[in-house]
Amino acid sequence: MSSIPAPTPAHPVSASSSSSIVPPTHSSHVSPPPVPSNTFPISSSALPPPSPHPSLSTRPRSSWIESLRSQARSNLFREAISTYGDMMALAGIPPDQFAFPAVLKAAAGLQDLNLGRQIHAHAVKLGYEQSSVTVANTLLTMYDKCGDIGNVFKLFDRIPERDQVSWNSMLAALCRDEEWVLALDCFRSMVSENLEPSSFTLVSLALACSNLPQVDDGLKLGKQVHAYSLRKGDRKTFTNNSLMTMYSKLGRVGKSRALFESFEDRDLISWNTIISSFAQNECFLEALMLLVRMVRDGIRPDGVTIASVLPTCAQLQMLSAGRELHAYALRNEALIGNSFVGSALVDMYCNCGRIESGHRVFDSLSDRQIGVWNAMIAGYAQNEQDHEALMLFLEMEAIWGLCSNATTIASILPACARCKAFSFKESIHGHVIKKGLQSDMYVQNALMDMYARMGKIGISRIIFDSMEVRDLVSWNTMITASVISECHESALALLMEMQSRRKDASKDEDMYNDERVHSWKPNSVTLMTVLPGCASLAAILKGKEIHGYAIRNSLALDVAVGSALVDMYAKCGCLYLSRRMFDQMPVRNIVTWNVIIMAYGMHGKGEEALQLFKNMVGDGAGGEGVMPNEVTFIALFAACSHSGMVEEGMRLFYSMKDEHGVEPLPDHYACVVDLLGRAGQVAEAFQLIDSMPSEYDKTGAWSSLLGACRIHQNLEVGEIAAMNLLELEPDVASHYVLLSNIYSSAGLWDKAMDVRRKMKERGVRKEPGCSWTEFGDEVHKFIAGESSHPQSQELHRFLETLSDRMRKEGYVPDTSCVLHNVNEEEKEALLCGHSEKLAIAFGILNTPPGMTIRVAKNLRVCNDCHTATKFISKIEEREIILRDVRRFHHFRDGKCSCGDYW
């Protein structure tokens, strides 16, 4: 459209002077729009071609204004702009205080900032920016919706007499720009102007409170907002809806539910709000029940309802309910075409393990927006179909030309970490930087996880430390990274740090915005992540402390947390507490059963482990009818192996496929080889390896056989096993060490030295023996042959004295465990420096008489230490629980629970 002469106002308007109340300053202020001299160009891209009208010049002003306002109310924005242009250019009628709000609404609806600035310039020329607060307020809203927060501040400063709508518009703009603290400050300024808040004010305040970094502060202020609405008698539905949303975001779903039940004028948004509140706070069953109640009350679910409920079906693994919702959407054309519903359906099917169904929904959607692609990529990644996830990601960007966002990157990064075919894993980090997403919190969380899976925990920590804002997922991710990298003490330190506000935070610091002084409350994911760290460290006291926290916060009976507690107690040597926790759990899944079966097996109670298996799979009285999986049989074979139950183990091995539908895998063969080899049936174990399917990886089986040859001094078969292992895994130290030990025990020192020489040439280093024990708030570590511990000299002196007392009781050092060609006296001295003996000595010297000593070791306990610990338990009248890399040994009164079979 050509330029239109700007009309001259018939009556000049002068701006009234008023003192300016300056709202909080903002860094993005921009210059106000220029005032044109004689023309007013309208963006032609925003307008349809003009249609000539024969009677335009005679059409009255009121007709033009009413037409313009009607089109704006009906969201016919382009038509409204066209009417505005015709009114001025063809009819010569200047806009007034009634026309400007309508046309500005149209510009805001089109999000055409340039057009909005031109209209603003026209309003300035005609004097309406200063004379009409309604026009000024509409200008605020226009700049807000067009994303120009700088001009919002500028314009707000220039309004001579601000009314309630002015302040509400400013509050809404600050909330849209996520300036939550500034919004609260702006509200305080509003109150200081003696303006009473309206329902719209309360809606913005509730939104700001729900997004404050400090949940406690947000809840406190949010309750004040709620109390104010009650005092003023504000029972409007949209106010209640915003308060429900606020309570939900602050984790107070009970208050959200109570508010929902307190008013009767509930609309569709009310129902959607309460359903999504329960779903987002992991109250999945309650969310589904509310959907049922909603339908019974005659409210028809819309796309928001369906998209909110479908994730609950996935979390509860209620595929049938998800399919019912899918069928409902198919019967409603508007729903099945909804992008949010489509994304939720893809996500639901993928989370229920139905990748094919998810992909069929994906293929059926004609309007595949970025959310749908993200759902499908995440579905592949979550089900570890990493190659498919990466290919779909490439297709989305390279073929369809869609630009990945933070959710896309956060979904694809786990696939990048796992996919062996994707060798240049760090390149995805470069892609993130090119996209400008490196500061996005969700992407940073995913990057931390990726680097941890790659074994680069240092980079994960650098990213974590550089984060300006962290959420609970950030802390959980870093704790998980520490655990999988076996930095268990770091994981426990992070657990303490996340719960503590920064000690040196001054009173002047911004307690609303500064995340550094924020404490986080561990959730079920935190606990199930950190408990394996306690188990690895045998830190029973710390584990009990976490258990207490879980009980106080109603997390102990969560199936994932409960399973982790069962495992923790078992691996800390407290089998009775492990079983008690297991018996208390109202819901047990396959993981829970596998953990308790493994626990009994590690403690040498094979018969009890088999009975638990029967209880698990049984359908009758006392049985739970749980289907076993591959891990179940690994636990069972280990239990049989540690208890010498060869016949029972072999019976399970040959029946696992026919009776339980589990195909024997390489790990199962390795366990059965260990079962046979430990029992001295080395030839049978060798034959079993020979019978393995040719495509199977035999590394684990050969390793088990080599270990059996070490126990039973079978040199011939040991050499065969070692030869195969060194071909398959030439850089694994334990293979060289076991072969060298076999040669040393047979007195073949030259061959033993030759093996160690080859090991050195390849740069392969033996892992040193390390034992640890918990005392107070610390885990004390001891390494064989080292004296770095503060009490090292005292411990060695004590062991020398203890050794003399043991000799008087009949102890004879087993020097065959020293695999060095030195004299007997030197061998005995080396035996005294074994890590488990140092840890036991530390426990005796630092704990009260009679107290149980718990020690964990990273390697198999040697024969001499096993014998010595039996003597120590009798002399010191202590129970000593020793966990080596294979199993538990409970020493009491000179005897071991393993019966010398290990």
PDB file of N, CA, C and O in Angstrom, residues 338-381:
ATOM      1  N   ASN A 338      -4.361 -32.248  16.495  1.00  0.00           N
ATOM      2  CA  ASN A 338      -3.685 -31.371  17.453  1.00  0.00           C
ATOM      3  C   ASN A 338      -2.247 -31.836  17.654  1.00  0.00           C
ATOM      4  O   ASN A 338      -1.998 -32.993  17.995  1.00  0.00           O
ATOM      5  N   SER A 339      -1.297 -30.942  17.444  1.00  0.00           N
ATOM      6  CA  SER A 339       0.120 -31.309  17.533  1.00  0.00           C
ATOM      7  C   SER A 339       0.504 -31.782  18.934  1.00  0.00           C
ATOM      8  O   SER A 339       1.288 -32.714  19.090  1.00  0.00           O
ATOM      9  N   PHE A 340      -0.078 -31.141  19.971  1.00  0.00           N
ATOM     10  CA  PHE A 340       0.244 -31.542  21.348  1.00  0.00           C
ATOM     11  C   PHE A 340      -0.279 -32.943  21.651  1.00  0.00           C
ATOM     12  O   PHE A 340       0.395 -33.736  22.309  1.00  0.00           O
ATOM     13  N   VAL A 341      -1.476 -33.241  21.167  1.00  0.00           N
ATOM     14  CA  VAL A 341      -2.027 -34.585  21.359  1.00  0.00           C
ATOM     15  C   VAL A 341      -1.175 -35.607  20.616  1.00  0.00           C
ATOM     16  O   VAL A 341      -0.875 -36.686  21.137  1.00  0.00           O
ATOM     17  N   GLY A 342      -0.788 -35.276  19.391  1.00  0.00           N
ATOM     18  CA  GLY A 342       0.061 -36.192  18.623  1.00  0.00           C
ATOM     19  C   GLY A 342       1.370 -36.472  19.325  1.00  0.00           C
ATOM     20  O   GLY A 342       1.808 -37.629  19.419  1.00  0.00           O
ATOM     21  N   SER A 343       2.023 -35.429  19.863  1.00  0.00           N
ATOM     22  CA  SER A 343       3.281 -35.615  20.599  1.00  0.00           C
ATOM     23  C   SER A 343       3.076 -36.497  21.820  1.00  0.00           C
ATOM     24  O   SER A 343       3.889 -37.383  22.106  1.00  0.00           O
ATOM     25  N   ALA A 344       1.966 -36.246  22.548  1.00  0.00           N
ATOM     26  CA  ALA A 344       1.692 -37.027  23.759  1.00  0.00           C
ATOM     27  C   ALA A 344       1.419 -38.488  23.429  1.00  0.00           C
ATOM     28  O   ALA A 344       1.814 -39.388  24.186  1.00  0.00           O
ATOM     29  N   LEU A 345       0.747 -38.747  22.317  1.00  0.00           N
ATOM     30  CA  LEU A 345       0.488 -40.137  21.903  1.00  0.00           C
ATOM     31  C   LEU A 345       1.790 -40.858  21.547  1.00  0.00           C
ATOM     32  O   LEU A 345       2.008 -42.004  21.952  1.00  0.00           O
ATOM     33  N   VAL A 346       2.639 -40.192  20.781  1.00  0.00           N
ATOM     34  CA  VAL A 346       3.945 -40.783  20.442  1.00  0.00           C
ATOM     35  C   VAL A 346       4.726 -41.090  21.709  1.00  0.00           C
ATOM     36  O   VAL A 346       5.277 -42.189  21.885  1.00  0.00           O
ATOM     37  N   ASP A 347       4.744 -40.144  22.629  1.00  0.00           N
ATOM     38  CA  ASP A 347       5.468 -40.301  23.893  1.00  0.00           C
ATOM     39  C   ASP A 347       4.891 -41.440  24.716  1.00  0.00           C
ATOM     40  O   ASP A 347       5.641 -42.243  25.295  1.00  0.00           O
ATOM     41  N   MET A 348       3.562 -41.543  24.784  1.00  0.00           N
ATOM     42  CA  MET A 348       2.912 -42.598  25.577  1.00  0.00           C
ATOM     43  C   MET A 348       3.270 -43.978  25.046  1.00  0.00           C
ATOM     44  O   MET A 348       3.666 -44.871  25.802  1.00  0.00           O
ATOM     45  N   TYR A 349       3.140 -44.176  23.739  1.00  0.00           N
ATOM     46  CA  TYR A 349       3.441 -45.485  23.168  1.00  0.00           C
ATOM     47  C   TYR A 349       4.916 -45.856  23.361  1.00  0.00           C
ATOM     48  O   TYR A 349       5.244 -47.000  23.698  1.00  0.00           O
ATOM     49  N   CYS A 350       5.803 -44.892  23.157  1.00  0.00           N
ATOM     50  CA  CYS A 350       7.233 -45.176  23.304  1.00  0.00           C
ATOM     51  C   CYS A 350       7.589 -45.510  24.749  1.00  0.00           C
ATOM     52  O   CYS A 350       8.376 -46.419  25.009  1.00  0.00           O
ATOM     53  N   ASN A 351       6.997 -44.788  25.700  1.00  0.00           N
ATOM     54  CA  ASN A 351       7.276 -45.063  27.111  1.00  0.00           C
ATOM     55  C   ASN A 351       6.669 -46.379  27.578  1.00  0.00           C
ATOM     56  O   ASN A 351       7.083 -46.921  28.610  1.00  0.00           O
ATOM     57  N   CYS A 352       5.684 -46.868  26.848  1.00  0.00           N
ATOM     58  CA  CYS A 352       5.116 -48.190  27.143  1.00  0.00           C
ATOM     59  C   CYS A 352       5.828 -49.293  26.360  1.00  0.00           C
ATOM     60  O   CYS A 352       5.380 -50.446  26.358  1.00  0.00           O
ATOM     61  N   GLY A 353       6.920 -48.926  25.669  1.00  0.00           N
ATOM     62  CA  GLY A 353       7.694 -49.922  24.928  1.00  0.00           C
ATOM     63  C   GLY A 353       7.117 -50.272  23.580  1.00  0.00           C
ATOM     64  O   GLY A 353       7.562 -51.235  22.946  1.00  0.00           O
ATOM     65  N   ARG A 354       6.119 -49.538  23.098  1.00  0.00           N
ATOM     66  CA  ARG A 354       5.493 -49.816  21.804  1.00  0.00           C
ATOM     67  C   ARG A 354       6.014 -48.810  20.772  1.00  0.00           C
ATOM     68  O   ARG A 354       5.306 -47.912  20.329  1.00  0.00           O
ATOM     69  N   ILE A 355       7.274 -48.986  20.411  1.00  0.00           N
ATOM     70  CA  ILE A 355       7.919 -48.041  19.490  1.00  0.00           C
ATOM     71  C   ILE A 355       7.212 -48.031  18.137  1.00  0.00           C
ATOM     72  O   ILE A 355       7.021 -46.973  17.525  1.00  0.00           O
ATOM     73  N   GLU A 356       6.815 -49.213  17.656  1.00  0.00           N
ATOM     74  CA  GLU A 356       6.169 -49.291  16.344  1.00  0.00           C
ATOM     75  C   GLU A 356       4.868 -48.500  16.327  1.00  0.00           C
ATOM     76  O   GLU A 356       4.566 -47.782  15.365  1.00  0.00           O
ATOM     77  N   SER A 357       4.076 -48.623  17.414  1.00  0.00           N
ATOM     78  CA  SER A 357       2.821 -47.873  17.483  1.00  0.00           C
ATOM     79  C   SER A 357       3.097 -46.378  17.529  1.00  0.00           C
ATOM     80  O   SER A 357       2.397 -45.582  16.887  1.00  0.00           O
ATOM     81  N   GLY A 358       4.120 -45.989  18.288  1.00  0.00           N
ATOM     82  CA  GLY A 358       4.488 -44.582  18.335  1.00  0.00           C
ATOM     83  C   GLY A 358       4.879 -44.058  16.972  1.00  0.00           C
ATOM     84  O   GLY A 358       4.505 -42.937  16.587  1.00  0.00           O
ATOM     85  N   HIS A 359       5.619 -44.873  16.216  1.00  0.00           N
ATOM     86  CA  HIS A 359       6.052 -44.422  14.880  1.00  0.00           C
ATOM     87  C   HIS A 359       4.878 -44.364  13.916  1.00  0.00           C
ATOM     88  O   HIS A 359       4.839 -43.498  13.025  1.00  0.00           O
ATOM     89  N   ARG A 360       3.885 -45.249  14.100  1.00  0.00           N
ATOM     90  CA  ARG A 360       2.697 -45.180  13.241  1.00  0.00           C
ATOM     91  C   ARG A 360       1.929 -43.882  13.486  1.00  0.00           C
ATOM     92  O   ARG A 360       1.453 -43.245  12.540  1.00  0.00           O
ATOM     93  N   VAL A 361       1.807 -43.496  14.737  1.00  0.00           N
ATOM     94  CA  VAL A 361       1.163 -42.218  15.034  1.00  0.00           C
ATOM     95  C   VAL A 361       1.969 -41.071  14.418  1.00  0.00           C
ATOM     96  O   VAL A 361       1.417 -40.159  13.798  1.00  0.00           O
ATOM     97  N   PHE A 362       3.283 -41.142  14.561  1.00  0.00           N
ATOM     98  CA  PHE A 362       4.176 -40.120  14.000  1.00  0.00           C
ATOM     99  C   PHE A 362       3.969 -39.992  12.490  1.00  0.00           C
ATOM    100  O   PHE A 362       3.836 -38.896  11.956  1.00  0.00           O
ATOM    101  N   ASP A 363       3.925 -41.140  11.789  1.00  0.00           N
ATOM    102  CA  ASP A 363       3.749 -41.124  10.337  1.00  0.00           C
ATOM    103  C   ASP A 363       2.379 -40.594   9.932  1.00  0.00           C
ATOM    104  O   ASP A 363       2.213 -40.036   8.840  1.00  0.00           O
ATOM    105  N   SER A 364       1.372 -40.783  10.797  1.00  0.00           N
ATOM    106  CA  SER A 364       0.003 -40.395  10.437  1.00  0.00           C
ATOM    107  C   SER A 364      -0.255 -38.904  10.587  1.00  0.00           C
ATOM    108  O   SER A 364      -1.268 -38.397  10.094  1.00  0.00           O
ATOM    109  N   LEU A 365       0.632 -38.192  11.268  1.00  0.00           N
ATOM    110  CA  LEU A 365       0.412 -36.769  11.518  1.00  0.00           C
ATOM    111  C   LEU A 365       0.852 -35.943  10.313  1.00  0.00           C
ATOM    112  O   LEU A 365       1.999 -36.029   9.874  1.00  0.00           O
ATOM    113  N   SER A 366      -0.067 -35.148   9.794  1.00  0.00           N
ATOM    114  CA  SER A 366       0.270 -34.319   8.631  1.00  0.00           C
ATOM    115  C   SER A 366       1.041 -33.072   9.039  1.00  0.00           C
ATOM    116  O   SER A 366       1.914 -32.608   8.312  1.00  0.00           O
ATOM    117  N   ASP A 367       0.707 -32.549  10.221  1.00  0.00           N
ATOM    118  CA  ASP A 367       1.380 -31.338  10.704  1.00  0.00           C
ATOM    119  C   ASP A 367       2.386 -31.725  11.783  1.00  0.00           C
ATOM    120  O   ASP A 367       2.087 -31.700  12.977  1.00  0.00           O
ATOM    121  N   ARG A 368       3.596 -32.107  11.349  1.00  0.00           N
ATOM    122  CA  ARG A 368       4.621 -32.546  12.300  1.00  0.00           C
ATOM    123  C   ARG A 368       5.438 -31.345  12.754  1.00  0.00           C
ATOM    124  O   ARG A 368       6.426 -30.986  12.101  1.00  0.00           O
ATOM    125  N   GLN A 369       5.033 -30.756  13.849  1.00  0.00           N
ATOM    126  CA  GLN A 369       5.805 -29.657  14.407  1.00  0.00           C
ATOM    127  C   GLN A 369       6.965 -30.225  15.219  1.00  0.00           C
ATOM    128  O   GLN A 369       7.070 -31.428  15.447  1.00  0.00           O
ATOM    129  N   ILE A 370       7.816 -29.336  15.688  1.00  0.00           N
ATOM    130  CA  ILE A 370       9.050 -29.759  16.349  1.00  0.00           C
ATOM    131  C   ILE A 370       8.772 -30.648  17.554  1.00  0.00           C
ATOM    132  O   ILE A 370       9.522 -31.584  17.847  1.00  0.00           O
ATOM    133  N   GLY A 371       7.646 -30.412  18.269  1.00  0.00           N
ATOM    134  CA  GLY A 371       7.315 -31.228  19.438  1.00  0.00           C
ATOM    135  C   GLY A 371       7.096 -32.685  19.092  1.00  0.00           C
ATOM    136  O   GLY A 371       7.452 -33.578  19.864  1.00  0.00           O
ATOM    137  N   VAL A 372       6.497 -32.948  17.939  1.00  0.00           N
ATOM    138  CA  VAL A 372       6.254 -34.331  17.508  1.00  0.00           C
ATOM    139  C   VAL A 372       7.581 -35.016  17.193  1.00  0.00           C
ATOM    140  O   VAL A 372       7.807 -36.171  17.582  1.00  0.00           O
ATOM    141  N   TRP A 373       8.460 -34.335  16.479  1.00  0.00           N
ATOM    142  CA  TRP A 373       9.784 -34.891  16.177  1.00  0.00           C
ATOM    143  C   TRP A 373      10.547 -35.171  17.474  1.00  0.00           C
ATOM    144  O   TRP A 373      11.176 -36.226  17.615  1.00  0.00           O
ATOM    145  N   ASN A 374      10.469 -34.242  18.409  1.00  0.00           N
ATOM    146  CA  ASN A 374      11.165 -34.436  19.685  1.00  0.00           C
ATOM    147  C   ASN A 374      10.659 -35.673  20.413  1.00  0.00           C
ATOM    148  O   ASN A 374      11.438 -36.426  21.007  1.00  0.00           O
ATOM    149  N   ALA A 375       9.332 -35.858  20.403  1.00  0.00           N
ATOM    150  CA  ALA A 375       8.752 -37.015  21.084  1.00  0.00           C
ATOM    151  C   ALA A 375       9.237 -38.320  20.464  1.00  0.00           C
ATOM    152  O   ALA A 375       9.561 -39.280  21.181  1.00  0.00           O
ATOM    153  N   MET A 376       9.320 -38.372  19.135  1.00  0.00           N
ATOM    154  CA  MET A 376       9.748 -39.602  18.464  1.00  0.00           C
ATOM    155  C   MET A 376      11.232 -39.858  18.675  1.00  0.00           C
ATOM    156  O   MET A 376      11.661 -40.988  18.932  1.00  0.00           O
ATOM    157  N   ILE A 377      12.035 -38.800  18.604  1.00  0.00           N
ATOM    158  CA  ILE A 377      13.477 -38.941  18.852  1.00  0.00           C
ATOM    159  C   ILE A 377      13.718 -39.404  20.282  1.00  0.00           C
ATOM    160  O   ILE A 377      14.513 -40.318  20.538  1.00  0.00           O
ATOM    161  N   ALA A 378      13.010 -38.784  21.244  1.00  0.00           N
ATOM    162  CA  ALA A 378      13.155 -39.174  22.651  1.00  0.00           C
ATOM    163  C   ALA A 378      12.696 -40.606  22.866  1.00  0.00           C
ATOM    164  O   ALA A 378      13.296 -41.344  23.654  1.00  0.00           O
ATOM    165  N   GLY A 379      11.629 -41.015  22.160  1.00  0.00           N
ATOM    166  CA  GLY A 379      11.144 -42.389  22.285  1.00  0.00           C
ATOM    167  C   GLY A 379      12.178 -43.404  21.856  1.00  0.00           C
ATOM    168  O   GLY A 379      12.406 -44.409  22.541  1.00  0.00           O
ATOM    169  N   TYR A 380      12.826 -43.147  20.727  1.00  0.00           N
ATOM    170  CA  TYR A 380      13.901 -44.042  20.284  1.00  0.00           C
ATOM    171  C   TYR A 380      15.046 -44.062  21.295  1.00  0.00           C
ATOM    172  O   TYR A 380      15.573 -45.118  21.650  1.00  0.00           O
ATOM    173  N   ALA A 381      15.441 -42.872  21.763  1.00  0.00           N
ATOM    174  CA  ALA A 381      16.573 -42.781  22.686  1.00  0.00           C
ATOM    175  C   ALA A 381      16.271 -43.475  24.010  1.00  0.00           C
ATOM    176  O   ALA A 381      17.118 -44.190  24.558  1.00  0.00           O
TER     177      ALA A 381
END
